[in-house]
């Protein structure tokens, strides 16, 4: 089979809506017959935010999840091969099609969520996310070598707050990072304010007020945070982490939630090592997804879709 122009347009649109580091969309999609090739753009460089390109690969992983869903909604069962070529390091994944299959209701829900997703960096509404919803998001993130670990109550909020406060201070004082952040946020329709650039959002500006550790501990304890972990720390792991992150985020949106992602503090070795030690993490932390209800939502409306239990 060959993808039609309309189908290629749908696939490209799904990929373009994936979250990416500084909204850089560091990938290229190529179509050859029935095979989709997802290529990393090495020319997209953020030397202060992402010196090793780890977040760039993570971003390609989020696009991969969107493409996988789009193929399913178009009526096919996808076959995904990661890093398939030893001679093309920029080829991060190939997606082929196996056979016809109707999309599951939850897959359709998550595909629809692709086009609703945006980063919510303000404080959440006060009502908590039910445990059953958090389990659903953890299940969505689980995959080969990936899992999502919930930050547990105040006992873990305190050490996390200490580490994020340290990271916030480092980032606020880093002039090169601030120049890079200013250049990126200039494209925002509404520039992030001091009130919304909270330390866990990864948008700490030179004029951002950093709360004291006690205050930040209270804020974190009132939220739901999922840490996306991988068994190892290779390029493949970063790609899988991005895919897992997007799966969890789309499941959250389908459940009436909003969220935002934090990766920048994890580039500081002392913060990453501190998280592994203080939270006794069973793997490498690649991203933190903070989720909750928007201030305009009510618990009655923000529930798990009826179709969610039918998916895998």
XYZ file of C-alpha atoms in Angstrom, residues 106-237:
132
model
C -9.114 4.712 23.821
C -6.735 5.116 20.867
C -9.229 7.466 19.249
C -9.515 9.387 22.551
C -5.748 9.738 22.809
C -5.429 10.732 19.160
C -7.982 13.495 19.744
C -5.974 14.605 22.776
C -2.975 15.275 20.502
C -4.695 18.397 19.221
C -5.837 19.583 22.661
C -2.441 19.321 24.331
C -0.634 22.427 25.527
C 1.648 23.178 28.464
C -0.196 24.347 31.567
C 2.350 26.124 33.740
C 0.030 27.817 36.235
C -0.985 26.335 39.605
C -3.666 23.657 39.323
C -7.124 23.603 40.833
C -7.200 22.472 44.448
C -8.935 19.117 44.032
C -6.580 16.156 43.788
C -6.236 13.677 40.953
C -7.892 10.390 42.017
C -5.560 7.409 42.518
C -7.351 5.424 39.794
C -6.496 8.149 37.267
C -2.857 8.173 38.374
C -2.733 4.400 37.902
C -4.147 4.858 34.400
C -1.367 7.316 33.544
C 1.283 5.011 34.971
C -0.058 2.171 32.850
C 0.024 4.419 29.767
C 3.696 5.272 30.343
C 4.766 1.699 30.992
C 6.619 0.087 28.110
C 9.863 -1.698 27.221
C 12.368 -0.241 29.665
C 10.102 2.629 30.813
C 7.874 3.360 33.772
C 6.312 6.350 35.515
C 6.986 6.821 39.216
C 4.586 8.963 41.269
C 6.181 11.387 43.730
C 4.830 10.156 47.059
C 3.424 12.757 49.461
C 5.380 15.198 51.571
C 8.192 12.787 52.452
C 9.377 12.905 48.845
C 8.188 16.449 48.117
C 10.749 17.892 50.544
C 13.925 16.459 48.932
C 12.502 17.172 45.470
C 11.877 20.783 46.504
C 15.457 21.099 47.723
C 16.818 19.823 44.430
C 14.522 22.020 42.307
C 15.336 25.087 44.406
C 19.021 24.430 43.776
C 18.372 23.967 40.044
C 16.310 27.150 39.920
C 19.135 29.148 41.446
C 21.688 27.692 39.021
C 19.495 28.394 35.985
C 18.595 31.903 37.117
C 22.291 32.794 37.439
C 23.317 31.185 34.132
C 23.534 34.098 31.704
C 23.986 31.920 28.614
C 20.939 29.874 29.555
C 18.963 33.074 30.108
C 19.896 34.389 26.657
C 18.792 31.111 25.086
C 15.520 31.127 27.059
C 14.806 34.744 26.107
C 15.375 34.012 22.416
C 13.014 31.038 22.583
C 10.241 32.687 24.617
C 10.223 35.690 22.270
C 8.045 33.548 20.007
C 5.371 33.154 22.692
C 2.108 34.958 22.071
C 2.025 35.592 25.821
C 5.451 35.686 27.421
C 5.613 33.542 30.574
C 5.148 35.685 33.651
C 7.068 35.551 36.893
C 4.040 33.933 38.511
C 3.764 31.080 36.004
C 7.445 30.276 35.521
C 7.574 28.090 38.610
C 10.833 26.220 39.236
C 9.356 22.859 38.218
C 8.285 24.262 34.850
C 11.850 24.647 33.607
C 11.290 28.283 32.637
C 13.231 29.998 35.387
C 14.076 33.491 34.171
C 16.446 36.022 35.615
C 13.507 37.828 37.251
C 11.665 34.700 38.453
C 10.951 34.704 42.166
C 12.112 31.402 43.613
C 10.024 30.291 46.588
C 11.797 29.081 49.692
C 12.141 25.340 50.106
C 9.284 25.077 52.623
C 6.866 26.880 50.295
C 7.944 24.831 47.307
C 7.546 21.632 49.326
C 3.929 22.601 50.039
C 3.302 23.339 46.357
C 4.775 20.037 45.200
C 2.902 18.068 47.882
C -0.352 19.575 46.589
C 0.328 18.435 43.023
C 0.646 15.116 41.204
C 4.062 14.560 39.652
C 5.108 11.573 37.569
C 8.792 10.890 36.979
C 9.434 9.050 33.713
C 12.197 6.512 34.271
C 14.233 4.297 31.985
C 16.203 1.164 32.784
C 19.339 2.552 31.132
C 20.510 5.930 29.852
C 21.220 5.342 26.168
C 19.906 7.066 23.067
C 17.296 4.309 22.716
C 16.208 4.921 26.310
